[in-house]
Amino acid sequence: MLTRGVLLGDRYRLGERVATGGMGAVWRGTDVLLEREVAVKVLLPSLVADPEFTARFRAEARMLAALRHPGVVPVHDVGQAALGDGSQVDYLVMEYVEGEPLSARVRAVGRLDPATTMSVLAQAADALHTAHLAGIVHRDVKPGNLLVKADGSVVLVDFGIARSRDMAGLTAANMVLGTASYMSPEQATGQPVSAATDIYALGAVAYFCLAGQPPFHGDNPLAVALRHAQEDPAALPADTPPAVAAVVARALAKRPEDRFGSAAELAAAAADARDATLASIPVSARPPWALAAPAPSAVPASVPPIAAASVPPVAAASAPQIAAASAPQVAA
């Protein structure tokens, strides 16, 4: 049984459990060898019992460990350990990211201003592009998996643990891989996923930031997922700049080929929309992170950190999950 103080692999001592979801639990822990804080993701026993799943899990962990990007949570190690009761657990060790989920940030202020939203979108898309180049599709991009660090930078966590370019949305265990409120039409209908799947999810995240709620609601997660495939979302708030609305609309295109050609293309478009928005408003109305920036025409191409601006609050809806246990997905 996993409890505080358990030592995995003679190296990782578990502290407090910080998240639990459909694939397992994440613990705040300590690497006793290097004396550093880590996040340890421990898979559910039912998943560990599937040899094919664990093989994919380890292969994906190796690929993620090779990624180098400030917006992607670093993976340190992967392993298997025997517990005192004789059971086996598979675990993934990552950097512990001290940050606030974007979902909590939006709930606290109602919604984000357009320039800040585009900054978030550009940072996340740039991080995803690095993963896509390595053949990895996240599959569960959502506000809860975007952490805002103390310096304002955005880090993408909780990558899908199976290489998914050739996977459909449903596994053999009938578990939809993703979160209903941010699920692409192809995921909702069980079609193969691709980099375009993550681009759609980022569009839904941007919609959430701007409107204070996800694009669709429903009586249950399945109904929400199907609305992504069959309906268009309501219009964004009237104060959304046309350039910003255009970026979100293209990212949310129903057909993958109608979206941005890559996450890098989305990042560039979001950065352009951010800069155009900043250039159109007086200094006194700019979001906090932009106040100390140079004149809009000299705003660098790098993506600025995010901060919440003063905007009218909008009630934020929670994101229904589709998972075997109907539980939140695990995040580092």
Coordinates of C-alpha atoms in Angstrom, one line a residue:
M1 CA 0.0 0.0 0.0
L2 CA 1.3 3.5 -0.9
T3 CA 1.6 5.8 2.1
R4 CA 3.8 8.7 3.1
G5 CA 7.3 7.6 3.7
V6 CA 7.3 4.7 1.2
L7 CA 10.6 4.4 -0.7
L8 CA 10.3 3.5 -4.4
G9 CA 13.3 2.0 -6.1
D10 CA 15.4 2.7 -3.0
R11 CA 15.5 6.3 -4.2
Y12 CA 12.2 8.1 -4.2
R13 CA 10.5 8.8 -0.9
L14 CA 6.8 9.7 -1.1
G15 CA 5.5 12.7 0.8
E16 CA 2.0 14.0 0.4
R17 CA -0.4 12.9 -2.4
V18 CA -1.2 15.9 -4.4
A19 CA -3.5 14.6 -7.1
T20 CA -5.6 11.5 -8.0
G21 CA -7.2 10.6 -11.2
G22 CA -8.2 7.9 -13.7
M23 CA -4.7 6.7 -14.3
G24 CA -3.2 6.8 -10.8
A25 CA -1.9 9.3 -8.3
V26 CA 0.8 11.9 -8.2
W27 CA 2.8 12.3 -5.0
R28 CA 5.1 15.0 -3.9
G29 CA 8.3 13.2 -3.1
T30 CA 12.1 13.4 -2.5
D31 CA 14.9 12.0 -4.6
V32 CA 17.0 10.9 -1.6
L33 CA 20.1 10.3 -3.9
L34 CA 20.2 13.8 -5.3
E35 CA 18.3 15.4 -2.4
R36 CA 15.8 17.2 -4.6
E37 CA 12.0 17.5 -4.7
V38 CA 10.2 15.5 -7.4
A39 CA 6.7 14.6 -8.5
V40 CA 6.1 10.8 -8.6
K41 CA 3.2 9.5 -10.7
V42 CA 2.2 6.0 -9.7
L43 CA 0.0 4.1 -12.1
L44 CA -3.2 2.3 -11.0
P45 CA -2.7 -1.5 -10.4
S46 CA -5.2 -2.3 -13.1
L47 CA -3.0 -0.5 -15.7
V48 CA 0.2 -2.1 -14.4
A49 CA -1.4 -5.5 -14.9
D50 CA -1.6 -4.8 -18.7
P51 CA 1.8 -5.6 -20.2
E52 CA 1.1 -3.7 -23.4
F53 CA 0.1 -0.6 -21.5
T54 CA 3.2 -0.6 -19.3
A55 CA 5.4 -1.1 -22.4
R56 CA 3.9 1.9 -24.0
F57 CA 4.2 3.8 -20.7
R58 CA 7.9 3.2 -20.5
A59 CA 8.5 3.9 -24.1
E60 CA 6.7 7.2 -23.9
A61 CA 8.5 8.1 -20.7
R62 CA 11.8 7.7 -22.5
M63 CA 10.7 10.0 -25.3
L64 CA 9.4 12.6 -22.9
A65 CA 12.7 12.5 -21.0
A66 CA 14.5 13.4 -24.2
L67 CA 12.4 16.6 -24.6
R68 CA 14.1 19.9 -23.8
H69 CA 11.8 22.9 -23.5
P70 CA 11.1 25.3 -20.6
G71 CA 7.3 24.8 -21.2
V72 CA 7.4 21.0 -20.8
V73 CA 7.7 19.4 -17.4
P74 CA 11.0 17.5 -17.3
V75 CA 10.9 13.7 -16.8
H76 CA 13.7 12.3 -14.6
D77 CA 13.1 8.6 -14.3
V78 CA 10.7 5.7 -14.8
G79 CA 10.7 2.4 -13.0
Q80 CA 8.9 -0.4 -11.2
A81 CA 9.0 -1.2 -7.5
A82 CA 7.8 -3.9 -5.2
L83 CA 5.8 -2.9 -2.1
G84 CA 5.7 -4.5 1.3
D85 CA 2.6 -6.4 0.5
G86 CA 4.2 -8.0 -2.5
S87 CA 2.4 -5.9 -5.2
Q88 CA 4.2 -4.1 -8.0
V89 CA 3.8 -0.5 -9.0
D90 CA 5.0 1.4 -12.0
Y91 CA 6.0 5.0 -11.5
L92 CA 7.2 8.1 -13.4
V93 CA 9.4 10.7 -11.8
M94 CA 9.2 14.3 -12.9
E95 CA 10.3 17.7 -11.8
Y96 CA 8.0 19.1 -9.2
V97 CA 6.5 22.2 -10.7
E98 CA 5.5 24.8 -8.1
G99 CA 2.7 26.6 -9.9
E100 CA -1.0 27.5 -10.1
P101 CA -3.2 25.7 -12.6
L102 CA -4.6 28.0 -15.3
S103 CA -8.0 26.8 -14.4
A104 CA -7.7 28.2 -10.8
R105 CA -6.3 31.4 -12.2
V106 CA -9.3 31.9 -14.5
R107 CA -11.8 30.9 -11.7
A108 CA -10.2 33.5 -9.4
V109 CA -10.7 36.5 -11.9
G110 CA -13.6 35.3 -14.0
R111 CA -11.8 35.5 -17.3
L112 CA -8.6 36.7 -18.8
D113 CA -8.1 39.6 -21.1
P114 CA -7.4 38.9 -24.8
A115 CA -3.7 39.8 -24.7
T116 CA -3.0 37.5 -21.7
T117 CA -5.0 34.7 -23.3
M118 CA -2.9 34.9 -26.5
S119 CA 0.2 34.9 -24.4
V120 CA -0.9 31.7 -22.7
L121 CA -1.8 30.2 -26.0
A122 CA 1.5 31.0 -27.6
Q123 CA 3.5 29.6 -24.7
A124 CA 1.6 26.4 -24.6
A125 CA 1.6 25.9 -28.4
D126 CA 5.3 26.4 -28.5
A127 CA 5.8 23.8 -25.9
L128 CA 3.5 21.4 -27.7
H129 CA 5.4 21.9 -31.0
T130 CA 8.5 20.4 -29.3
A131 CA 6.5 17.3 -28.3
H132 CA 4.9 17.0 -31.7
L133 CA 8.3 17.0 -33.4
A134 CA 9.2 14.0 -31.2
G135 CA 6.0 12.2 -32.3
I136 CA 4.2 12.8 -29.0
V137 CA 0.6 14.0 -28.8
H138 CA -0.6 15.2 -25.4
R139 CA -4.3 14.2 -25.9
D140 CA -5.4 16.0 -22.7
V141 CA -4.6 19.6 -23.0
K142 CA -6.8 21.6 -20.6
P143 CA -6.5 24.5 -18.2
G144 CA -5.7 22.1 -15.3
N145 CA -2.7 20.8 -17.1
L146 CA -1.2 24.2 -17.7
L147 CA 0.7 25.4 -14.6
V148 CA 1.5 29.1 -14.1
K149 CA 4.8 29.4 -12.2
A150 CA 5.8 32.2 -9.9
D151 CA 7.6 34.0 -12.7
G152 CA 4.5 33.9 -14.9
S153 CA 5.8 31.3 -17.3
V154 CA 3.5 28.5 -18.4
V155 CA 4.4 24.8 -18.1
L156 CA 2.5 21.9 -19.7
V157 CA 2.2 18.8 -17.5
D158 CA 0.6 15.4 -17.5
F159 CA 1.4 14.2 -21.0
G160 CA -0.5 11.2 -22.3
I161 CA 1.4 8.1 -21.4
A162 CA 0.8 6.2 -24.7
R163 CA 2.2 7.1 -28.0
S164 CA -1.0 8.1 -29.7
R165 CA -0.6 9.0 -33.4
D166 CA -2.2 5.7 -34.3
M167 CA -4.6 5.4 -31.3
A168 CA -8.3 6.0 -31.4
G169 CA -10.1 7.9 -28.7
L170 CA -11.3 4.8 -26.9
T171 CA -9.1 2.2 -25.3
A172 CA -9.9 -1.5 -24.9
A173 CA -11.1 -0.6 -21.4
N174 CA -13.6 1.8 -22.9
M175 CA -11.9 4.8 -21.4
V176 CA -11.8 8.0 -23.4
L177 CA -8.4 9.6 -23.3
G178 CA -9.0 13.2 -22.7
T179 CA -11.3 15.7 -21.0
A180 CA -14.8 16.3 -22.5
S181 CA -14.8 20.0 -22.3
Y182 CA -11.5 20.2 -24.4
M183 CA -11.9 17.2 -26.5
S184 CA -11.5 17.4 -30.3
P185 CA -14.2 16.0 -32.6
E186 CA -11.9 13.2 -33.7
Q187 CA -11.4 12.1 -30.1
A188 CA -15.1 12.3 -29.4
T189 CA -15.9 10.0 -32.3
G190 CA -13.1 7.5 -31.8
Q191 CA -10.9 8.6 -34.7
P192 CA -7.1 8.6 -34.8
V193 CA -5.5 11.6 -33.1
S194 CA -2.7 13.8 -34.3
A195 CA -1.0 17.1 -33.5
A196 CA -4.1 18.8 -34.7
T197 CA -5.9 17.2 -31.8
D198 CA -3.8 19.2 -29.3
I199 CA -4.3 22.3 -31.4
Y200 CA -8.1 22.0 -31.1
A201 CA -7.7 21.5 -27.3
L202 CA -5.6 24.7 -27.1
G203 CA -8.4 26.5 -29.0
A204 CA -10.9 25.3 -26.4
V205 CA -8.5 26.4 -23.6
A206 CA -8.3 29.9 -25.2
Y207 CA -12.1 30.0 -25.4
F208 CA -12.3 29.2 -21.7
C209 CA -9.9 31.9 -20.8
L210 CA -11.8 34.5 -22.9
A211 CA -15.3 33.5 -22.0
G212 CA -14.8 32.1 -18.4
Q213 CA -16.3 28.8 -19.4
P214 CA -15.6 26.0 -21.9
P215 CA -17.1 26.0 -25.4
F216 CA -19.8 23.4 -24.6
H217 CA -21.8 22.1 -21.6
G218 CA -24.0 19.1 -21.3
D219 CA -25.7 16.7 -18.9
N220 CA -22.8 14.2 -19.0
P221 CA -19.3 14.1 -20.4
L222 CA -20.3 12.0 -23.4
A223 CA -22.9 14.6 -24.4
V224 CA -20.3 17.4 -24.1
A225 CA -17.8 15.5 -26.2
L226 CA -20.3 14.9 -29.0
R227 CA -21.2 18.6 -29.1
H228 CA -17.6 19.2 -30.0
A229 CA -18.2 17.0 -33.1
Q230 CA -21.6 18.3 -34.0
E231 CA -22.1 22.0 -33.0
D232 CA -20.4 25.4 -33.1
P233 CA -19.7 27.1 -29.8
A234 CA -21.4 30.3 -28.8
A235 CA -19.8 33.6 -29.9
L236 CA -17.0 34.9 -27.7
P237 CA -17.6 38.0 -25.6
A238 CA -18.2 41.1 -27.6
D239 CA -15.0 42.8 -26.4
T240 CA -12.8 40.1 -28.0
P241 CA -10.6 41.6 -30.8
P242 CA -11.3 40.2 -34.2
A243 CA -7.7 39.0 -34.6
V244 CA -8.0 37.0 -31.3
A245 CA -11.4 35.6 -32.3
A246 CA -10.0 34.5 -35.6
V247 CA -7.1 32.6 -34.0
V248 CA -9.5 30.8 -31.7
A249 CA -12.0 30.0 -34.5
R250 CA -9.3 28.4 -36.7
A251 CA -7.9 26.3 -33.8
L252 CA -11.5 25.1 -33.1
A253 CA -12.2 24.0 -36.7
K254 CA -14.1 20.7 -36.8
R255 CA -11.8 19.2 -39.5
P256 CA -8.2 18.7 -38.5
E257 CA -7.0 20.0 -41.9
D258 CA -8.8 23.3 -41.4
R259 CA -6.9 24.1 -38.2
F260 CA -3.4 25.5 -38.0
G261 CA -0.8 23.4 -39.9
S262 CA 1.3 23.0 -36.7
A263 CA 1.5 24.1 -33.1
A264 CA 4.3 26.4 -34.1
E265 CA 2.0 28.1 -36.6
L266 CA -0.6 28.5 -33.9
A267 CA 2.1 30.0 -31.5
A268 CA 3.1 32.5 -34.1
A269 CA -0.5 33.5 -34.9
A270 CA -1.3 33.9 -31.2
A271 CA 1.8 36.0 -30.7
D272 CA 0.8 38.2 -33.6
A273 CA -2.7 38.6 -32.2
R274 CA -1.3 39.4 -28.8
D275 CA 0.9 42.1 -30.2
A276 CA -1.9 43.6 -32.3
T277 CA -4.1 43.7 -29.2
L278 CA -1.5 45.5 -27.1
A279 CA -0.9 48.0 -29.9
S280 CA -4.5 48.9 -30.0
I281 CA -5.0 49.8 -26.3
P282 CA -3.5 52.5 -24.2
V283 CA -0.8 51.7 -21.7
S284 CA -3.2 52.1 -18.7
A285 CA -5.4 49.4 -20.0
R286 CA -2.8 46.8 -20.8
P287 CA -2.5 43.6 -18.7
P288 CA 0.0 43.8 -15.8
W289 CA 2.7 41.7 -17.5
A290 CA 2.8 44.2 -20.4
L291 CA 3.0 47.4 -18.4
A292 CA 6.8 47.4 -18.2
A293 CA 7.2 46.2 -21.8
P294 CA 8.6 48.4 -24.5
A295 CA 6.4 50.1 -27.1
P296 CA 4.0 47.6 -28.8
S297 CA 6.0 47.9 -32.1
A298 CA 9.1 46.7 -30.2
V299 CA 7.5 43.8 -28.3
P300 CA 9.9 40.9 -28.8
A301 CA 8.8 37.7 -30.5
S302 CA 9.3 35.7 -27.3
V303 CA 6.2 35.1 -25.3
P304 CA 5.7 37.1 -22.1
P305 CA 4.5 35.6 -18.9
I306 CA 0.9 35.7 -18.0
A307 CA -1.0 37.7 -15.4
A308 CA -4.7 38.2 -14.9
A309 CA -6.1 41.5 -16.0
S310 CA -9.1 43.4 -14.6
V311 CA -12.0 42.0 -16.5
P312 CA -15.6 41.5 -15.6
P313 CA -16.0 38.1 -13.9
V314 CA -17.8 35.3 -15.7
A315 CA -18.9 32.2 -13.9
A316 CA -16.5 29.4 -14.8
A317 CA -17.9 25.9 -15.4
S318 CA -16.0 22.8 -14.3
A319 CA -14.7 20.5 -17.0
P320 CA -16.4 17.1 -17.0
Q321 CA -14.0 14.2 -17.4
I322 CA -14.4 11.0 -19.3
A323 CA -12.5 8.3 -17.6
A324 CA -13.2 4.8 -16.4
A325 CA -13.3 6.0 -12.8
S326 CA -15.0 9.4 -13.6
A327 CA -12.2 11.1 -11.8
P328 CA -10.0 14.1 -12.6
Q329 CA -6.9 13.3 -14.7
V330 CA -3.6 13.3 -12.8
A331 CA -1.3 16.3 -13.1
A332 CA 2.1 16.7 -11.7

